[in-house]
mmCIF file of C-alpha atoms in Angstrom:
data_model
loop_
_atom_site.group_PDB
_atom_site.id
_atom_site.type_symbol
_atom_site.label_atom_id
_atom_site.label_comp_id
_atom_site.label_asym_id
_atom_site.label_seq_id
_atom_site.Cartn_x
_atom_site.Cartn_y
_atom_site.Cartn_z
ATOM 1 C CA ASP A 1028 -36.230 -73.739 -52.877
ATOM 2 C CA ALA A 1029 -39.184 -75.216 -51.025
ATOM 3 C CA ASP A 1030 -40.878 -72.914 -48.507
ATOM 4 C CA VAL A 1031 -41.486 -75.704 -45.961
ATOM 5 C CA THR A 1032 -38.917 -78.481 -45.635
ATOM 6 C CA GLN A 1033 -38.893 -81.635 -43.554
ATOM 7 C CA THR A 1034 -36.046 -83.948 -42.603
ATOM 8 C CA PRO A 1035 -35.693 -86.836 -42.901
ATOM 9 C CA ARG A 1036 -38.042 -87.726 -45.764
ATOM 10 C CA ASN A 1037 -38.030 -91.401 -44.865
ATOM 11 C CA ARG A 1038 -37.044 -93.160 -41.661
ATOM 12 C CA ILE A 1039 -37.145 -96.767 -40.501
ATOM 13 C CA THR A 1040 -36.539 -97.350 -36.819
ATOM 14 C CA LYS A 1041 -37.105 -99.921 -34.091
ATOM 15 C CA THR A 1042 -39.509 -100.004 -31.197
ATOM 16 C CA GLY A 1043 -38.230 -98.035 -28.208
ATOM 17 C CA LYS A 1044 -35.922 -95.723 -30.133
ATOM 18 C CA ARG A 1045 -36.072 -91.946 -29.804
ATOM 19 C CA ILE A 1046 -36.806 -90.177 -33.073
ATOM 20 C CA MET A 1047 -36.794 -86.503 -34.023
ATOM 21 C CA LEU A 1048 -38.471 -85.094 -37.112
ATOM 22 C CA GLU A 1049 -37.489 -81.589 -38.113
ATOM 23 C CA CYS A 1050 -39.360 -78.859 -39.956
ATOM 24 C CA SER A 1051 -38.055 -75.555 -41.289
ATOM 25 C CA GLN A 1052 -39.875 -72.779 -43.136
ATOM 26 C CA THR A 1053 -38.913 -69.666 -45.043
ATOM 27 C CA LYS A 1054 -42.446 -68.281 -45.361
ATOM 28 C CA GLY A 1055 -42.104 -66.046 -42.315
ATOM 29 C CA HIS A 1056 -45.238 -67.494 -40.707
ATOM 30 C CA ASP A 1057 -45.642 -67.491 -36.945
ATOM 31 C CA ARG A 1058 -47.953 -70.527 -36.843
ATOM 32 C CA MET A 1059 -46.682 -74.068 -37.280
ATOM 33 C CA TYR A 1060 -48.324 -77.492 -37.004
ATOM 34 C CA TRP A 1061 -47.539 -81.200 -36.916
ATOM 35 C CA TYR A 1062 -49.981 -83.757 -38.349
ATOM 36 C CA ARG A 1063 -49.968 -87.477 -38.933
ATOM 37 C CA GLN A 1064 -51.848 -89.144 -41.755
ATOM 38 C CA ASP A 1065 -52.994 -92.741 -41.742
ATOM 39 C CA PRO A 1066 -54.992 -94.489 -44.461
ATOM 40 C CA GLY A 1067 -58.717 -93.962 -43.877
ATOM 41 C CA LEU A 1068 -58.167 -91.583 -40.960
ATOM 42 C CA GLY A 1069 -57.245 -88.362 -42.703
ATOM 43 C CA LEU A 1070 -54.991 -85.707 -41.211
ATOM 44 C CA ARG A 1071 -54.874 -85.594 -37.428
ATOM 45 C CA LEU A 1072 -53.302 -82.736 -35.482
ATOM 46 C CA ILE A 1073 -50.543 -83.679 -33.037
ATOM 47 C CA TYR A 1074 -49.229 -80.321 -31.799
ATOM 48 C CA TYR A 1075 -49.350 -76.701 -32.903
ATOM 49 C CA SER A 1076 -47.546 -73.480 -32.079
ATOM 50 C CA PHE A 1077 -48.745 -69.941 -32.708
ATOM 51 C CA ASP A 1078 -45.402 -68.341 -31.893
ATOM 52 C CA VAL A 1079 -42.038 -69.249 -30.404
ATOM 53 C CA LYS A 1080 -43.297 -69.232 -26.809
ATOM 54 C CA ASP A 1081 -46.595 -70.973 -27.537
ATOM 55 C CA ILE A 1082 -47.082 -74.769 -27.682
ATOM 56 C CA ASN A 1083 -50.465 -76.512 -27.734
ATOM 57 C CA LYS A 1084 -51.580 -80.125 -27.807
ATOM 58 C CA GLY A 1085 -53.688 -81.342 -30.674
ATOM 59 C CA GLU A 1086 -56.087 -84.275 -30.734
ATOM 60 C CA ILE A 1087 -53.433 -87.022 -30.600
ATOM 61 C CA SER A 1088 -50.442 -85.686 -28.626
ATOM 62 C CA ASP A 1089 -49.819 -88.760 -26.425
ATOM 63 C CA GLY A 1090 -46.412 -90.283 -27.144
ATOM 64 C CA TYR A 1091 -45.151 -87.123 -28.876
ATOM 65 C CA SER A 1092 -43.389 -83.919 -27.824
ATOM 66 C CA VAL A 1093 -42.364 -80.802 -29.725
ATOM 67 C CA SER A 1094 -39.856 -77.984 -29.590
ATOM 68 C CA ARG A 1095 -40.147 -74.569 -31.245
ATOM 69 C CA GLN A 1096 -36.524 -73.539 -31.510
ATOM 70 C CA ALA A 1097 -37.153 -70.402 -33.554
ATOM 71 C CA GLN A 1098 -39.877 -68.856 -35.671
ATOM 72 C CA ALA A 1099 -38.659 -70.938 -38.589
ATOM 73 C CA LYS A 1100 -38.113 -74.283 -36.840
ATOM 74 C CA PHE A 1101 -40.522 -76.741 -35.223
ATOM 75 C CA SER A 1102 -39.400 -80.260 -34.264
ATOM 76 C CA LEU A 1103 -41.464 -83.316 -33.387
ATOM 77 C CA SER A 1104 -40.030 -86.044 -31.132
ATOM 78 C CA LEU A 1105 -41.138 -89.573 -30.438
ATOM 79 C CA GLU A 1106 -39.528 -90.380 -27.086
ATOM 80 C CA SER A 1107 -39.963 -94.128 -27.392
ATOM 81 C CA ALA A 1108 -41.310 -95.135 -30.782
ATOM 82 C CA ILE A 1109 -43.951 -97.854 -31.091
ATOM 83 C CA PRO A 1110 -45.265 -99.622 -34.221
ATOM 84 C CA ASN A 1111 -48.632 -97.820 -34.237
ATOM 85 C CA GLN A 1112 -46.745 -94.564 -34.769
ATOM 86 C CA THR A 1113 -45.929 -95.780 -38.256
ATOM 87 C CA ALA A 1114 -47.474 -93.084 -40.463
ATOM 88 C CA LEU A 1115 -46.876 -90.194 -42.828
ATOM 89 C CA TYR A 1116 -46.041 -87.033 -40.862
ATOM 90 C CA PHE A 1117 -46.608 -83.539 -42.191
ATOM 91 C CA CYS A 1118 -45.458 -80.175 -40.934
ATOM 92 C CA ALA A 1119 -47.448 -77.094 -41.942
ATOM 93 C CA THR A 1120 -47.294 -73.337 -41.491
ATOM 94 C CA SER A 1121 -50.077 -70.789 -41.751
ATOM 95 C CA GLU A 1122 -50.623 -67.121 -42.241
ATOM 96 C CA THR A 1123 -52.496 -65.478 -39.396
ATOM 97 C CA SER A 1124 -55.182 -63.675 -41.405
ATOM 98 C CA THR A 1125 -56.930 -66.722 -42.910
ATOM 99 C CA ASP A 1126 -55.031 -69.673 -41.443
ATOM 100 C CA THR A 1127 -54.377 -71.019 -44.931
ATOM 101 C CA GLN A 1128 -51.956 -73.858 -44.248
ATOM 102 C CA TYR A 1129 -48.942 -74.740 -46.375
ATOM 103 C CA PHE A 1130 -47.546 -78.213 -45.986
ATOM 104 C CA GLY A 1131 -44.069 -79.664 -46.098
ATOM 105 C CA PRO A 1132 -43.343 -82.724 -48.280
ATOM 106 C CA GLY A 1133 -43.866 -85.183 -45.425
ATOM 107 C CA THR A 1134 -41.798 -87.756 -43.555
ATOM 108 C CA ARG A 1135 -42.656 -91.412 -43.940
ATOM 109 C CA LEU A 1136 -41.862 -93.097 -40.625
ATOM 110 C CA THR A 1137 -41.846 -96.858 -40.123
ATOM 111 C CA VAL A 1138 -41.461 -98.314 -36.624
ATOM 112 C CA LEU A 1139 -40.598 -102.007 -36.587
ATOM 113 C CA GLY B 246 -68.437 -81.714 -31.416
ATOM 114 C CA GLN B 247 -66.821 -81.592 -34.799
ATOM 115 C CA ASN B 248 -67.886 -83.703 -37.748
ATOM 116 C CA ILE B 249 -66.996 -83.367 -41.407
ATOM 117 C CA ASP B 250 -68.409 -85.745 -44.017
ATOM 118 C CA GLN B 251 -67.228 -86.351 -47.564
ATOM 119 C CA PRO B 252 -67.758 -89.294 -49.903
ATOM 120 C CA THR B 253 -64.877 -91.734 -49.680
ATOM 121 C CA GLU B 254 -64.464 -92.320 -53.408
ATOM 122 C CA MET B 255 -65.689 -90.925 -56.725
ATOM 123 C CA THR B 256 -64.999 -91.789 -60.335
ATOM 124 C CA ALA B 257 -65.387 -89.481 -63.326
ATOM 125 C CA THR B 258 -64.451 -89.344 -66.998
ATOM 126 C CA GLU B 259 -61.766 -87.196 -68.557
ATOM 127 C CA GLY B 260 -63.277 -83.959 -69.912
ATOM 128 C CA ALA B 261 -66.357 -84.183 -67.694
ATOM 129 C CA ILE B 262 -67.466 -82.176 -64.647
ATOM 130 C CA VAL B 263 -67.484 -83.579 -61.109
ATOM 131 C CA GLN B 264 -68.863 -82.172 -57.860
ATOM 132 C CA ILE B 265 -67.396 -83.252 -54.522
ATOM 133 C CA ASN B 266 -69.628 -82.511 -51.553
ATOM 134 C CA CYS B 267 -68.708 -81.748 -47.953
ATOM 135 C CA THR B 268 -71.060 -81.336 -45.014
ATOM 136 C CA TYR B 269 -69.942 -80.174 -41.622
ATOM 137 C CA GLN B 270 -71.240 -79.876 -38.085
ATOM 138 C CA THR B 271 -68.915 -77.869 -35.901
ATOM 139 C CA SER B 272 -69.214 -75.940 -32.660
ATOM 140 C CA GLY B 273 -68.164 -72.811 -34.521
ATOM 141 C CA PHE B 274 -67.296 -71.823 -38.061
ATOM 142 C CA ASN B 275 -64.695 -69.445 -39.389
ATOM 143 C CA GLY B 276 -64.103 -70.542 -42.974
ATOM 144 C CA LEU B 277 -63.815 -73.649 -45.142
ATOM 145 C CA PHE B 278 -60.843 -74.875 -47.159
ATOM 146 C CA TRP B 279 -60.353 -77.343 -49.982
ATOM 147 C CA TYR B 280 -56.998 -79.041 -50.502
ATOM 148 C CA GLN B 281 -55.763 -81.422 -53.204
ATOM 149 C CA GLN B 282 -53.437 -84.277 -52.285
ATOM 150 C CA HIS B 283 -51.774 -86.621 -54.767
ATOM 151 C CA ALA B 284 -50.771 -90.009 -53.406
ATOM 152 C CA GLY B 285 -47.699 -89.811 -51.169
ATOM 153 C CA GLU B 286 -47.445 -86.037 -51.554
ATOM 154 C CA ALA B 287 -48.296 -83.003 -49.442
ATOM 155 C CA PRO B 288 -51.756 -81.426 -49.502
ATOM 156 C CA THR B 289 -51.835 -78.258 -51.603
ATOM 157 C CA PHE B 290 -54.244 -75.365 -51.093
ATOM 158 C CA LEU B 291 -57.092 -75.005 -53.621
ATOM 159 C CA SER B 292 -59.676 -72.627 -52.165
ATOM 160 C CA TYR B 293 -60.994 -70.797 -49.130
ATOM 161 C CA ASN B 294 -64.626 -69.742 -48.536
ATOM 162 C CA VAL B 295 -65.768 -67.710 -45.577
ATOM 163 C CA LEU B 296 -68.929 -66.143 -47.043
ATOM 164 C CA ASP B 297 -71.844 -67.851 -48.782
ATOM 165 C CA GLY B 298 -71.594 -68.254 -52.510
ATOM 166 C CA LEU B 299 -69.371 -69.475 -55.284
ATOM 167 C CA GLU B 300 -65.655 -68.792 -55.646
ATOM 168 C CA GLU B 301 -64.233 -69.560 -59.089
ATOM 169 C CA LYS B 302 -60.584 -70.162 -59.820
ATOM 170 C CA GLY B 303 -59.897 -71.499 -63.280
ATOM 171 C CA ARG B 304 -61.245 -75.021 -63.707
ATOM 172 C CA PHE B 305 -61.995 -75.271 -59.989
ATOM 173 C CA SER B 306 -64.883 -73.616 -58.130
ATOM 174 C CA SER B 307 -65.935 -73.880 -54.510
ATOM 175 C CA PHE B 308 -69.350 -73.155 -53.027
ATOM 176 C CA LEU B 309 -70.390 -72.529 -49.437
ATOM 177 C CA SER B 310 -73.740 -72.405 -47.654
ATOM 178 C CA ARG B 311 -73.177 -71.642 -43.970
ATOM 179 C CA SER B 312 -76.837 -72.065 -43.028
ATOM 180 C CA LYS B 313 -76.824 -75.610 -44.438
ATOM 181 C CA GLY B 314 -73.322 -76.518 -43.256
ATOM 182 C CA TYR B 315 -72.516 -77.483 -46.824
ATOM 183 C CA SER B 316 -69.796 -76.934 -49.379
ATOM 184 C CA TYR B 317 -68.859 -78.419 -52.714
ATOM 185 C CA LEU B 318 -65.821 -78.391 -54.953
ATOM 186 C CA LEU B 319 -66.581 -78.350 -58.677
ATOM 187 C CA LEU B 320 -63.942 -79.527 -61.117
ATOM 188 C CA LYS B 321 -64.534 -78.797 -64.802
ATOM 189 C CA GLU B 322 -62.852 -80.197 -67.924
ATOM 190 C CA LEU B 323 -61.368 -83.033 -65.921
ATOM 191 C CA GLN B 324 -57.838 -84.110 -66.704
ATOM 192 C CA MET B 325 -56.058 -87.312 -65.758
ATOM 193 C CA LYS B 326 -53.790 -85.311 -63.436
ATOM 194 C CA ASP B 327 -56.862 -84.374 -61.363
ATOM 195 C CA SER B 328 -56.871 -87.926 -59.973
ATOM 196 C CA ALA B 329 -56.118 -87.234 -56.304
ATOM 197 C CA SER B 330 -57.642 -87.010 -52.865
ATOM 198 C CA TYR B 331 -59.634 -83.838 -52.121
ATOM 199 C CA LEU B 332 -59.726 -82.718 -48.498
ATOM 200 C CA CYS B 333 -62.379 -80.483 -46.984
ATOM 201 C CA ALA B 334 -61.311 -78.608 -43.832
ATOM 202 C CA VAL B 335 -63.151 -76.248 -41.495
ATOM 203 C CA ARG B 336 -61.351 -73.448 -39.670
ATOM 204 C CA ASP B 337 -61.890 -73.572 -35.945
ATOM 205 C CA HIS B 338 -64.035 -70.700 -34.664
ATOM 206 C CA GLN B 339 -61.271 -69.632 -32.310
ATOM 207 C CA GLY B 340 -58.909 -69.384 -35.247
ATOM 208 C CA GLY B 341 -55.668 -71.161 -35.944
ATOM 209 C CA LYS B 342 -56.669 -74.783 -36.282
ATOM 210 C CA LEU B 343 -58.198 -76.624 -39.202
ATOM 211 C CA ILE B 344 -60.352 -79.719 -38.817
ATOM 212 C CA PHE B 345 -59.959 -82.019 -41.803
ATOM 213 C CA GLY B 346 -62.410 -84.463 -43.298
ATOM 214 C CA GLN B 347 -61.119 -87.862 -44.350
ATOM 215 C CA GLY B 348 -60.893 -86.851 -47.991
ATOM 216 C CA THR B 349 -62.537 -87.940 -51.247
ATOM 217 C CA GLU B 350 -60.434 -90.115 -53.549
ATOM 218 C CA LEU B 351 -61.211 -89.042 -57.135
ATOM 219 C CA SER B 352 -60.280 -91.299 -60.023
ATOM 220 C CA VAL B 353 -60.400 -89.803 -63.515
ATOM 221 C CA LYS B 354 -60.807 -92.408 -66.283
ATOM 222 C CA PRO B 355 -60.025 -91.946 -69.974
#
């Protein structure tokens, strides 16, 4: 079984809809991250969490919110989706000692 | 500020050696990572350097010079499956976050 899973893997939605992307991990890591990837722009950090009670904004948090429901679960929400949020979204976890990050398979989101 | 530079694209021949460079200017430094990402897939961890010098792992090696703000990833005996994007990332000096470069798209030709 995969150590980091994301659901859904693909999603097409309409402008203005609320969307939730979910991430679960079995690696036992405290640290979790949400990134988006756009062609030519690389990976950009949206939000990160170092433990269940810790939530931090990344470089592009506007229009997004997160919830850390448990050590193993970290969800990303788009309250009112817009077309420029069309992207590939990755969840990642990391070990504390080196911060080596391990990525989920990604969610491809299309906002029409 | 934070700035990480990598070439956008490189092409190499199957069986050859290729070196992918990464330069960085960051407000602090706490380690450098290389990741491999095939199209449409998740990045996968290749290497981590925190001290100067060369780290070898099979066909892949990674080098770091902290004084020059420079790293490279060396791929030997190239195979077609090595065609992918290679991401350089610097660990934030406060720990926890990684700052990614835009990636180098490597194409391996027969």
